[in-house]
Amino acid sequence: MGKILARDGEHRDKEKLIDLIQEVASCTSMKRPKEVAPISTILTKALNRHQRFQREAAAAALSEFIQHSDGLPSLLEHIVEAMCLHVSDESPTVRSLCLRGLVQIPQSHMSNYIAQVLGVIVALLEDPDESVQLTAVQCLLSVLNSSPEDAVNPILINLSVRLRNLQICMNEKMRSNAIAAYGALSKYGMGSQHQAFLEQVHATMPRLILHLHDDNLTVRQACRNTLRKLAPLIEVDGFSTIFNKQVFSSERRGDYEDFIRDLSRHVHQQLSPRVDSYLAALIQAFDSPWPVIQANAIYFSSCLLSLSEDQRSLAPYCSQVFAALVNKMTRSPDAVVRSSCSFAIGLLLKAFNPLTCTALQLDRLDSSRSSFLE
């Protein structure tokens, strides 16, 4: 322990300091296990100190000591109670450390506390601090593998909604973890909440398809894994097979577009009642902060529209999409967006009544030109 202090004792960085405190706590647990209980008792009281750095130091040590409380049930209960009280601390660091400690409860005791731990995670998924939200998502991933259905089912939809909100975060690590956690929820999707969770899956599906070709590799991989896990829940013959094709796993944009065309056919053939809601979600994504996601949404929506046999029912979407396509094709600075717009307009002109769609296009184009000249 002395060597650790000599090595890093003067390091001021908060993360390094927390790592140091946890390393000292781990060393103490192994070298002087009898000291863990009295030190932990002191530290739980230190969580009430006025100085933020004192509370952060106490939370850092306790989050390590909790792993070594297997044979001390009364001490474990005391630490858990203290940590649960301080997951609402004003310090984001304390909130994160308390949650990290709670998911480190020894497996032999976790069943007694899992409902409590999951409740904390649900609350912190909506924390105002993004770093705490990310901690909550990561902790959710770590406990879902061992969480029983009766603990997850009551909060399944709540978790689903909160994770969906985090899947469009600008932070790439948050996006990938939130998407991965959504996939982990799939194992609970066939229980008592099946129908409600299925609605959540369909609400999330367009977004996952779009981020399947995200700029970030980790996000793309998370989408692939999650889509493969969610597909069986849809319970449509042959639907899962499209997520096992080579084009689904490919990194090439051309293969992604082939996959989108194939998926669009399956959606029309097997999930036709969902076409409207999918289109509505895709049109919203036209305003995504990521150009590649805009391009993906344009491509996917035009494929869905072009395959429609009931043109009258989708006419409002056609009008909306054409207006957006013409606007983006003339104004977007991103080549991938303009290219998708060009493809989409050509595809829709062929698929719909040529005169109607041409008139729509020309009206929108005239309007755009007038606005541009102004």
Short mmCIF file of N, CA and C in Angstrom, two decimals, residues 62-228:
data_model
loop_
_atom_site.label_atom_id
_atom_site.label_comp_id
_atom_site.label_asym_id
_atom_site.label_seq_id
_atom_site.Cartn_x
_atom_site.Cartn_y
_atom_site.Cartn_z
N LEU A 62 -15.75 2.71 -0.53
CA LEU A 62 -16.87 1.80 -0.25
C LEU A 62 -17.26 0.98 -1.47
N SER A 63 -17.15 1.58 -2.66
CA SER A 63 -17.50 0.84 -3.88
C SER A 63 -16.55 -0.33 -4.11
N GLU A 64 -15.37 -0.27 -3.50
CA GLU A 64 -14.42 -1.38 -3.57
C GLU A 64 -14.64 -2.35 -2.40
N PHE A 65 -14.84 -1.82 -1.21
CA PHE A 65 -15.01 -2.67 -0.02
C PHE A 65 -16.25 -3.57 -0.14
N ILE A 66 -17.29 -3.07 -0.85
CA ILE A 66 -18.53 -3.84 -0.93
C ILE A 66 -18.32 -5.20 -1.59
N GLN A 67 -17.31 -5.28 -2.46
CA GLN A 67 -17.02 -6.56 -3.12
C GLN A 67 -16.46 -7.60 -2.15
N HIS A 68 -15.93 -7.12 -1.03
CA HIS A 68 -15.25 -8.02 -0.09
C HIS A 68 -16.06 -8.20 1.19
N SER A 69 -17.39 -8.02 1.08
CA SER A 69 -18.25 -8.14 2.26
C SER A 69 -19.09 -9.41 2.22
N ASP A 70 -18.62 -10.40 1.47
CA ASP A 70 -19.39 -11.62 1.25
C ASP A 70 -19.76 -12.31 2.56
N GLY A 71 -18.81 -12.39 3.48
CA GLY A 71 -19.07 -13.10 4.74
C GLY A 71 -19.56 -12.21 5.85
N LEU A 72 -19.93 -10.97 5.51
CA LEU A 72 -20.35 -10.00 6.53
C LEU A 72 -21.70 -9.39 6.14
N PRO A 73 -22.78 -10.17 6.24
CA PRO A 73 -24.09 -9.69 5.76
C PRO A 73 -24.57 -8.40 6.42
N SER A 74 -24.28 -8.23 7.70
CA SER A 74 -24.73 -7.00 8.37
C SER A 74 -23.97 -5.78 7.85
N LEU A 75 -22.66 -5.95 7.59
CA LEU A 75 -21.87 -4.87 7.01
C LEU A 75 -22.35 -4.54 5.60
N LEU A 76 -22.62 -5.59 4.82
CA LEU A 76 -23.11 -5.40 3.45
C LEU A 76 -24.41 -4.60 3.46
N GLU A 77 -25.31 -4.97 4.34
CA GLU A 77 -26.60 -4.26 4.43
C GLU A 77 -26.38 -2.78 4.78
N HIS A 78 -25.43 -2.54 5.68
CA HIS A 78 -25.13 -1.17 6.11
C HIS A 78 -24.57 -0.34 4.95
N ILE A 79 -23.65 -0.94 4.17
CA ILE A 79 -23.06 -0.23 3.03
C ILE A 79 -24.11 0.03 1.95
N VAL A 80 -24.93 -0.98 1.65
CA VAL A 80 -25.96 -0.83 0.62
C VAL A 80 -26.94 0.28 1.00
N GLU A 81 -27.34 0.30 2.25
CA GLU A 81 -28.27 1.34 2.71
C GLU A 81 -27.66 2.73 2.54
N ALA A 82 -26.38 2.86 2.91
CA ALA A 82 -25.71 4.16 2.79
C ALA A 82 -25.59 4.59 1.33
N MET A 83 -25.25 3.64 0.46
CA MET A 83 -25.08 3.97 -0.96
C MET A 83 -26.41 4.35 -1.60
N CYS A 84 -27.46 3.65 -1.25
CA CYS A 84 -28.78 3.96 -1.81
C CYS A 84 -29.24 5.36 -1.40
N LEU A 85 -28.85 5.77 -0.20
CA LEU A 85 -29.21 7.11 0.26
C LEU A 85 -28.46 8.20 -0.50
N HIS A 86 -27.28 7.85 -1.03
CA HIS A 86 -26.44 8.87 -1.64
C HIS A 86 -26.38 8.80 -3.17
N VAL A 87 -27.25 8.02 -3.79
CA VAL A 87 -27.33 8.05 -5.26
C VAL A 87 -28.02 9.32 -5.73
N SER A 88 -28.48 10.13 -4.78
CA SER A 88 -29.05 11.44 -5.13
C SER A 88 -28.15 12.58 -4.63
N ASP A 89 -26.91 12.25 -4.31
CA ASP A 89 -25.94 13.26 -3.86
C ASP A 89 -25.77 14.34 -4.92
N GLU A 90 -25.43 15.55 -4.51
CA GLU A 90 -25.26 16.64 -5.49
C GLU A 90 -24.04 16.44 -6.37
N SER A 91 -23.11 15.59 -5.94
CA SER A 91 -21.92 15.32 -6.75
C SER A 91 -22.17 14.18 -7.74
N PRO A 92 -22.03 14.42 -9.04
CA PRO A 92 -22.18 13.33 -10.02
C PRO A 92 -21.21 12.18 -9.77
N THR A 93 -20.03 12.50 -9.27
CA THR A 93 -19.03 11.46 -8.98
C THR A 93 -19.52 10.54 -7.87
N VAL A 94 -20.11 11.11 -6.83
CA VAL A 94 -20.65 10.29 -5.73
C VAL A 94 -21.78 9.42 -6.25
N ARG A 95 -22.67 10.00 -7.06
CA ARG A 95 -23.79 9.23 -7.60
C ARG A 95 -23.29 8.04 -8.42
N SER A 96 -22.31 8.29 -9.28
CA SER A 96 -21.77 7.22 -10.12
C SER A 96 -21.07 6.15 -9.29
N LEU A 97 -20.27 6.57 -8.32
CA LEU A 97 -19.53 5.61 -7.50
C LEU A 97 -20.46 4.76 -6.64
N CYS A 98 -21.51 5.37 -6.11
CA CYS A 98 -22.47 4.60 -5.32
C CYS A 98 -23.15 3.54 -6.18
N LEU A 99 -23.52 3.92 -7.41
CA LEU A 99 -24.15 2.94 -8.30
C LEU A 99 -23.16 1.84 -8.68
N ARG A 100 -21.93 2.23 -9.00
CA ARG A 100 -20.92 1.22 -9.33
C ARG A 100 -20.70 0.26 -8.16
N GLY A 101 -20.79 0.79 -6.96
CA GLY A 101 -20.67 -0.07 -5.78
C GLY A 101 -21.83 -1.04 -5.66
N LEU A 102 -23.04 -0.55 -5.91
CA LEU A 102 -24.22 -1.40 -5.77
C LEU A 102 -24.20 -2.59 -6.73
N VAL A 103 -23.68 -2.40 -7.93
CA VAL A 103 -23.64 -3.52 -8.87
C VAL A 103 -22.48 -4.47 -8.57
N GLN A 104 -21.64 -4.11 -7.58
CA GLN A 104 -20.55 -4.98 -7.16
C GLN A 104 -20.92 -5.84 -5.95
N ILE A 105 -22.18 -5.78 -5.55
CA ILE A 105 -22.64 -6.64 -4.45
C ILE A 105 -22.31 -8.09 -4.79
N PRO A 106 -21.72 -8.85 -3.86
CA PRO A 106 -21.37 -10.25 -4.15
C PRO A 106 -22.57 -11.04 -4.69
N GLN A 107 -22.32 -11.89 -5.67
CA GLN A 107 -23.39 -12.64 -6.32
C GLN A 107 -24.23 -13.45 -5.34
N SER A 108 -23.61 -13.94 -4.28
CA SER A 108 -24.35 -14.75 -3.31
C SER A 108 -25.41 -13.94 -2.57
N HIS A 109 -25.30 -12.63 -2.61
CA HIS A 109 -26.26 -11.76 -1.92
C HIS A 109 -27.09 -10.91 -2.88
N MET A 110 -26.71 -10.88 -4.15
CA MET A 110 -27.35 -9.96 -5.10
C MET A 110 -28.85 -10.17 -5.20
N SER A 111 -29.31 -11.40 -5.09
CA SER A 111 -30.75 -11.66 -5.22
C SER A 111 -31.57 -10.91 -4.17
N ASN A 112 -30.96 -10.62 -3.03
CA ASN A 112 -31.66 -9.89 -1.97
C ASN A 112 -31.80 -8.40 -2.28
N TYR A 113 -30.96 -7.92 -3.18
CA TYR A 113 -30.90 -6.48 -3.43
C TYR A 113 -31.20 -6.09 -4.88
N ILE A 114 -31.40 -7.07 -5.76
CA ILE A 114 -31.48 -6.76 -7.19
C ILE A 114 -32.60 -5.77 -7.54
N ALA A 115 -33.76 -5.91 -6.90
CA ALA A 115 -34.87 -4.99 -7.19
C ALA A 115 -34.48 -3.56 -6.81
N GLN A 116 -33.79 -3.43 -5.68
CA GLN A 116 -33.34 -2.13 -5.20
C GLN A 116 -32.31 -1.53 -6.17
N VAL A 117 -31.38 -2.36 -6.62
CA VAL A 117 -30.33 -1.91 -7.54
C VAL A 117 -30.93 -1.47 -8.87
N LEU A 118 -31.85 -2.27 -9.40
CA LEU A 118 -32.50 -1.92 -10.67
C LEU A 118 -33.30 -0.62 -10.55
N GLY A 119 -33.92 -0.41 -9.40
CA GLY A 119 -34.66 0.83 -9.18
C GLY A 119 -33.76 2.05 -9.23
N VAL A 120 -32.56 1.91 -8.66
CA VAL A 120 -31.58 3.00 -8.71
C VAL A 120 -31.15 3.26 -10.15
N ILE A 121 -30.91 2.18 -10.89
CA ILE A 121 -30.49 2.32 -12.29
C ILE A 121 -31.55 3.04 -13.11
N VAL A 122 -32.81 2.66 -12.94
CA VAL A 122 -33.90 3.31 -13.67
C VAL A 122 -33.90 4.81 -13.40
N ALA A 123 -33.73 5.18 -12.14
CA ALA A 123 -33.73 6.60 -11.78
C ALA A 123 -32.55 7.35 -12.41
N LEU A 124 -31.36 6.74 -12.37
CA LEU A 124 -30.16 7.43 -12.85
C LEU A 124 -30.03 7.42 -14.37
N LEU A 125 -30.86 6.64 -15.06
CA LEU A 125 -30.87 6.72 -16.52
C LEU A 125 -31.38 8.08 -16.99
N GLU A 126 -32.05 8.79 -16.10
CA GLU A 126 -32.55 10.13 -16.43
C GLU A 126 -31.81 11.21 -15.63
N ASP A 127 -30.63 10.89 -15.15
CA ASP A 127 -29.84 11.85 -14.39
C ASP A 127 -29.49 13.06 -15.27
N PRO A 128 -29.44 14.26 -14.72
CA PRO A 128 -29.09 15.43 -15.53
C PRO A 128 -27.64 15.44 -16.01
N ASP A 129 -26.79 14.64 -15.38
CA ASP A 129 -25.39 14.58 -15.78
C ASP A 129 -25.16 13.38 -16.71
N GLU A 130 -24.62 13.64 -17.90
CA GLU A 130 -24.46 12.57 -18.89
C GLU A 130 -23.52 11.47 -18.42
N SER A 131 -22.50 11.81 -17.64
CA SER A 131 -21.57 10.79 -17.16
C SER A 131 -22.26 9.81 -16.22
N VAL A 132 -23.22 10.30 -15.44
CA VAL A 132 -23.97 9.42 -14.54
C VAL A 132 -24.92 8.54 -15.35
N GLN A 133 -25.53 9.11 -16.38
CA GLN A 133 -26.39 8.31 -17.27
C GLN A 133 -25.60 7.17 -17.90
N LEU A 134 -24.40 7.48 -18.37
CA LEU A 134 -23.56 6.46 -18.99
C LEU A 134 -23.21 5.37 -17.99
N THR A 135 -22.90 5.76 -16.76
CA THR A 135 -22.62 4.78 -15.71
C THR A 135 -23.84 3.88 -15.49
N ALA A 136 -25.03 4.48 -15.49
CA ALA A 136 -26.26 3.71 -15.28
C ALA A 136 -26.47 2.69 -16.40
N VAL A 137 -26.23 3.09 -17.64
CA VAL A 137 -26.38 2.16 -18.77
C VAL A 137 -25.37 1.02 -18.65
N GLN A 138 -24.13 1.34 -18.34
CA GLN A 138 -23.09 0.32 -18.22
C GLN A 138 -23.39 -0.63 -17.06
N CYS A 139 -23.89 -0.08 -15.96
CA CYS A 139 -24.24 -0.92 -14.81
C CYS A 139 -25.44 -1.82 -15.13
N LEU A 140 -26.39 -1.29 -15.90
CA LEU A 140 -27.53 -2.10 -16.32
C LEU A 140 -27.05 -3.30 -17.13
N LEU A 141 -26.14 -3.06 -18.05
CA LEU A 141 -25.58 -4.15 -18.85
C LEU A 141 -24.93 -5.21 -17.98
N SER A 142 -24.27 -4.78 -16.91
CA SER A 142 -23.54 -5.73 -16.07
C SER A 142 -24.45 -6.58 -15.20
N VAL A 143 -25.65 -6.08 -14.87
CA VAL A 143 -26.52 -6.86 -13.97
C VAL A 143 -27.63 -7.62 -14.70
N LEU A 144 -27.92 -7.26 -15.95
CA LEU A 144 -29.04 -7.91 -16.64
C LEU A 144 -28.82 -9.40 -16.83
N ASN A 145 -27.58 -9.81 -17.04
CA ASN A 145 -27.31 -11.24 -17.27
C ASN A 145 -27.74 -12.11 -16.10
N SER A 146 -27.73 -11.54 -14.90
CA SER A 146 -28.05 -12.35 -13.71
C SER A 146 -29.34 -11.90 -13.03
N SER A 147 -30.11 -11.03 -13.68
CA SER A 147 -31.34 -10.53 -13.06
C SER A 147 -32.52 -11.43 -13.39
N PRO A 148 -33.29 -11.86 -12.39
CA PRO A 148 -34.44 -12.73 -12.65
C PRO A 148 -35.59 -11.96 -13.30
N GLU A 149 -36.44 -12.69 -14.00
CA GLU A 149 -37.56 -12.05 -14.71
C GLU A 149 -38.47 -11.27 -13.78
N ASP A 150 -38.73 -11.82 -12.59
CA ASP A 150 -39.67 -11.14 -11.69
C ASP A 150 -39.14 -9.80 -11.19
N ALA A 151 -37.83 -9.58 -11.30
CA ALA A 151 -37.27 -8.29 -10.92
C ALA A 151 -37.29 -7.30 -12.08
N VAL A 152 -37.17 -7.81 -13.30
CA VAL A 152 -37.08 -6.94 -14.48
C VAL A 152 -38.45 -6.62 -15.06
N ASN A 153 -39.36 -7.58 -15.07
CA ASN A 153 -40.66 -7.39 -15.72
C ASN A 153 -41.41 -6.12 -15.29
N PRO A 154 -41.46 -5.79 -14.00
CA PRO A 154 -42.20 -4.58 -13.60
C PRO A 154 -41.62 -3.28 -14.15
N ILE A 155 -40.34 -3.29 -14.51
CA ILE A 155 -39.70 -2.05 -15.00
C ILE A 155 -39.24 -2.18 -16.45
N LEU A 156 -39.65 -3.25 -17.12
CA LEU A 156 -39.17 -3.51 -18.48
C LEU A 156 -39.49 -2.36 -19.44
N ILE A 157 -40.72 -1.90 -19.44
CA ILE A 157 -41.12 -0.84 -20.36
C ILE A 157 -40.45 0.48 -19.98
N ASN A 158 -40.35 0.71 -18.68
CA ASN A 158 -39.67 1.91 -18.19
C ASN A 158 -38.22 1.95 -18.67
N LEU A 159 -37.54 0.82 -18.54
CA LEU A 159 -36.16 0.72 -19.01
C LEU A 159 -36.08 0.93 -20.52
N SER A 160 -37.02 0.33 -21.23
CA SER A 160 -37.03 0.43 -22.69
C SER A 160 -37.14 1.88 -23.15
N VAL A 161 -38.06 2.61 -22.56
CA VAL A 161 -38.28 4.02 -22.94
C VAL A 161 -37.04 4.85 -22.64
N ARG A 162 -36.45 4.65 -21.48
CA ARG A 162 -35.27 5.43 -21.10
C ARG A 162 -34.07 5.12 -22.01
N LEU A 163 -33.90 3.86 -22.35
CA LEU A 163 -32.79 3.49 -23.23
C LEU A 163 -32.99 4.05 -24.63
N ARG A 164 -34.22 4.05 -25.10
CA ARG A 164 -34.50 4.63 -26.43
C ARG A 164 -34.10 6.10 -26.47
N ASN A 165 -34.36 6.82 -25.40
CA ASN A 165 -34.02 8.24 -25.36
C ASN A 165 -32.52 8.47 -25.43
N LEU A 166 -31.74 7.50 -24.95
CA LEU A 166 -30.28 7.65 -24.92
C LEU A 166 -29.62 7.17 -26.21
N GLN A 167 -30.38 6.51 -27.07
CA GLN A 167 -29.80 5.95 -28.29
C GLN A 167 -29.47 7.00 -29.34
N ILE A 168 -29.93 8.21 -29.14
CA ILE A 168 -29.63 9.28 -30.11
C ILE A 168 -28.72 10.33 -29.49
N CYS A 169 -28.06 9.96 -28.40
CA CYS A 169 -27.12 10.87 -27.74
C CYS A 169 -25.91 11.12 -28.64
N MET A 170 -25.37 12.32 -28.60
CA MET A 170 -24.19 12.64 -29.41
C MET A 170 -22.96 11.86 -28.96
N ASN A 171 -22.93 11.48 -27.70
CA ASN A 171 -21.82 10.70 -27.15
C ASN A 171 -21.86 9.28 -27.73
N GLU A 172 -20.82 8.91 -28.47
CA GLU A 172 -20.82 7.61 -29.15
C GLU A 172 -20.85 6.44 -28.18
N LYS A 173 -20.15 6.59 -27.06
CA LYS A 173 -20.13 5.52 -26.06
C LYS A 173 -21.53 5.32 -25.47
N MET A 174 -22.24 6.43 -25.26
CA MET A 174 -23.60 6.34 -24.75
C MET A 174 -24.50 5.63 -25.76
N ARG A 175 -24.41 6.03 -27.04
CA ARG A 175 -25.24 5.41 -28.07
C ARG A 175 -25.01 3.90 -28.12
N SER A 176 -23.76 3.50 -28.18
CA SER A 176 -23.46 2.07 -28.34
C SER A 176 -23.90 1.27 -27.12
N ASN A 177 -23.69 1.81 -25.92
CA ASN A 177 -24.09 1.09 -24.71
C ASN A 177 -25.60 1.03 -24.55
N ALA A 178 -26.29 2.12 -24.90
CA ALA A 178 -27.76 2.14 -24.79
C ALA A 178 -28.38 1.15 -25.78
N ILE A 179 -27.80 1.05 -26.96
CA ILE A 179 -28.29 0.09 -27.96
C ILE A 179 -28.00 -1.34 -27.50
N ALA A 180 -26.80 -1.57 -26.97
CA ALA A 180 -26.45 -2.91 -26.48
C ALA A 180 -27.35 -3.32 -25.31
N ALA A 181 -27.63 -2.39 -24.42
CA ALA A 181 -28.50 -2.69 -23.27
C ALA A 181 -29.91 -3.02 -23.73
N TYR A 182 -30.36 -2.35 -24.79
CA TYR A 182 -31.69 -2.65 -25.34
C TYR A 182 -31.74 -4.09 -25.84
N GLY A 183 -30.66 -4.52 -26.47
CA GLY A 183 -30.59 -5.92 -26.91
C GLY A 183 -30.61 -6.88 -25.74
N ALA A 184 -29.95 -6.50 -24.65
CA ALA A 184 -29.93 -7.36 -23.46
C ALA A 184 -31.32 -7.51 -22.84
N LEU A 185 -32.18 -6.50 -23.04
CA LEU A 185 -33.55 -6.59 -22.52
C LEU A 185 -34.38 -7.64 -23.25
N SER A 186 -33.93 -8.03 -24.44
CA SER A 186 -34.73 -8.93 -25.28
C SER A 186 -35.02 -10.26 -24.58
N LYS A 187 -34.14 -10.70 -23.70
CA LYS A 187 -34.35 -11.99 -23.01
C LYS A 187 -35.57 -11.97 -22.10
N TYR A 188 -36.04 -10.76 -21.77
CA TYR A 188 -37.23 -10.63 -20.92
C TYR A 188 -38.48 -10.31 -21.75
N GLY A 189 -38.31 -10.24 -23.08
CA GLY A 189 -39.38 -9.79 -23.95
C GLY A 189 -40.49 -10.79 -24.20
N MET A 190 -40.31 -12.04 -23.81
CA MET A 190 -41.35 -13.04 -24.05
C MET A 190 -42.19 -13.31 -22.81
N GLY A 191 -41.99 -12.52 -21.76
CA GLY A 191 -42.73 -12.72 -20.52
C GLY A 191 -44.07 -12.02 -20.51
N SER A 192 -44.50 -11.62 -19.32
CA SER A 192 -45.82 -11.02 -19.16
C SER A 192 -45.96 -9.67 -19.86
N GLN A 193 -44.83 -9.03 -20.16
CA GLN A 193 -44.86 -7.72 -20.82
C GLN A 193 -44.63 -7.83 -22.33
N HIS A 194 -44.82 -9.02 -22.89
CA HIS A 194 -44.45 -9.25 -24.29
C HIS A 194 -45.07 -8.25 -25.25
N GLN A 195 -46.38 -8.07 -25.18
CA GLN A 195 -47.05 -7.21 -26.16
C GLN A 195 -46.60 -5.76 -26.03
N ALA A 196 -46.50 -5.29 -24.80
CA ALA A 196 -46.07 -3.90 -24.59
C ALA A 196 -44.62 -3.71 -25.04
N PHE A 197 -43.78 -4.71 -24.76
CA PHE A 197 -42.38 -4.60 -25.16
C PHE A 197 -42.25 -4.68 -26.68
N LEU A 198 -43.10 -5.48 -27.31
CA LEU A 198 -43.08 -5.59 -28.77
C LEU A 198 -43.37 -4.24 -29.42
N GLU A 199 -44.29 -3.48 -28.84
CA GLU A 199 -44.57 -2.14 -29.35
C GLU A 199 -43.33 -1.25 -29.24
N GLN A 200 -42.62 -1.40 -28.14
CA GLN A 200 -41.37 -0.64 -27.97
C GLN A 200 -40.33 -1.06 -29.00
N VAL A 201 -40.28 -2.35 -29.30
CA VAL A 201 -39.32 -2.85 -30.29
C VAL A 201 -39.61 -2.22 -31.66
N HIS A 202 -40.87 -2.21 -32.05
CA HIS A 202 -41.23 -1.62 -33.35
C HIS A 202 -40.95 -0.11 -33.38
N ALA A 203 -41.12 0.54 -32.24
CA ALA A 203 -40.82 1.98 -32.18
C ALA A 203 -39.32 2.24 -32.31
N THR A 204 -38.52 1.26 -31.89
CA THR A 204 -37.06 1.40 -31.91
C THR A 204 -36.45 0.89 -33.21
N MET A 205 -37.12 -0.02 -33.88
CA MET A 205 -36.55 -0.70 -35.05
C MET A 205 -36.03 0.26 -36.13
N PRO A 206 -36.80 1.27 -36.56
CA PRO A 206 -36.26 2.17 -37.60
C PRO A 206 -34.95 2.82 -37.20
N ARG A 207 -34.86 3.25 -35.94
CA ARG A 207 -33.62 3.89 -35.47
C ARG A 207 -32.44 2.93 -35.52
N LEU A 208 -32.66 1.69 -35.11
CA LEU A 208 -31.57 0.71 -35.13
C LEU A 208 -31.12 0.44 -36.56
N ILE A 209 -32.07 0.39 -37.48
CA ILE A 209 -31.73 0.17 -38.89
C ILE A 209 -30.89 1.33 -39.41
N LEU A 210 -31.24 2.54 -39.03
CA LEU A 210 -30.49 3.71 -39.49
C LEU A 210 -29.07 3.73 -38.93
N HIS A 211 -28.93 3.40 -37.66
CA HIS A 211 -27.61 3.44 -37.02
C HIS A 211 -26.80 2.17 -37.29
N LEU A 212 -27.39 1.27 -38.03
CA LEU A 212 -26.64 0.10 -38.51
C LEU A 212 -25.50 0.54 -39.41
N HIS A 213 -25.66 1.73 -40.01
CA HIS A 213 -24.58 2.31 -40.82
C HIS A 213 -24.20 3.67 -40.24
N ASP A 214 -24.00 3.68 -38.92
CA ASP A 214 -23.54 4.86 -38.20
C ASP A 214 -22.07 5.13 -38.54
N ASP A 215 -21.62 6.34 -38.29
CA ASP A 215 -20.20 6.66 -38.53
C ASP A 215 -19.28 5.91 -37.57
N ASN A 216 -19.81 5.53 -36.40
CA ASN A 216 -19.00 4.90 -35.37
C ASN A 216 -19.09 3.38 -35.43
N LEU A 217 -17.95 2.71 -35.45
CA LEU A 217 -17.91 1.25 -35.58
C LEU A 217 -18.58 0.55 -34.40
N THR A 218 -18.34 1.03 -33.18
CA THR A 218 -18.92 0.39 -32.00
C THR A 218 -20.43 0.47 -32.02
N VAL A 219 -20.97 1.58 -32.49
CA VAL A 219 -22.42 1.74 -32.61
C VAL A 219 -22.96 0.76 -33.64
N ARG A 220 -22.27 0.63 -34.76
CA ARG A 220 -22.72 -0.30 -35.81
C ARG A 220 -22.76 -1.74 -35.28
N GLN A 221 -21.72 -2.13 -34.55
CA GLN A 221 -21.67 -3.49 -34.01
C GLN A 221 -22.78 -3.72 -32.98
N ALA A 222 -23.04 -2.71 -32.16
CA ALA A 222 -24.11 -2.82 -31.17
C ALA A 222 -25.47 -2.99 -31.86
N CYS A 223 -25.68 -2.26 -32.94
CA CYS A 223 -26.93 -2.37 -33.70
C CYS A 223 -27.10 -3.77 -34.27
N ARG A 224 -26.05 -4.31 -34.85
CA ARG A 224 -26.13 -5.66 -35.42
C ARG A 224 -26.51 -6.69 -34.36
N ASN A 225 -25.82 -6.65 -33.24
CA ASN A 225 -26.08 -7.61 -32.17
C ASN A 225 -27.50 -7.46 -31.62
N THR A 226 -27.93 -6.23 -31.45
CA THR A 226 -29.26 -5.98 -30.88
C THR A 226 -30.36 -6.38 -31.84
N LEU A 227 -30.20 -6.08 -33.11
CA LEU A 227 -31.22 -6.47 -34.10
C LEU A 227 -31.37 -7.98 -34.17
N ARG A 228 -30.27 -8.70 -34.10
CA ARG A 228 -30.34 -10.17 -34.12
C ARG A 228 -31.08 -10.70 -32.89
#
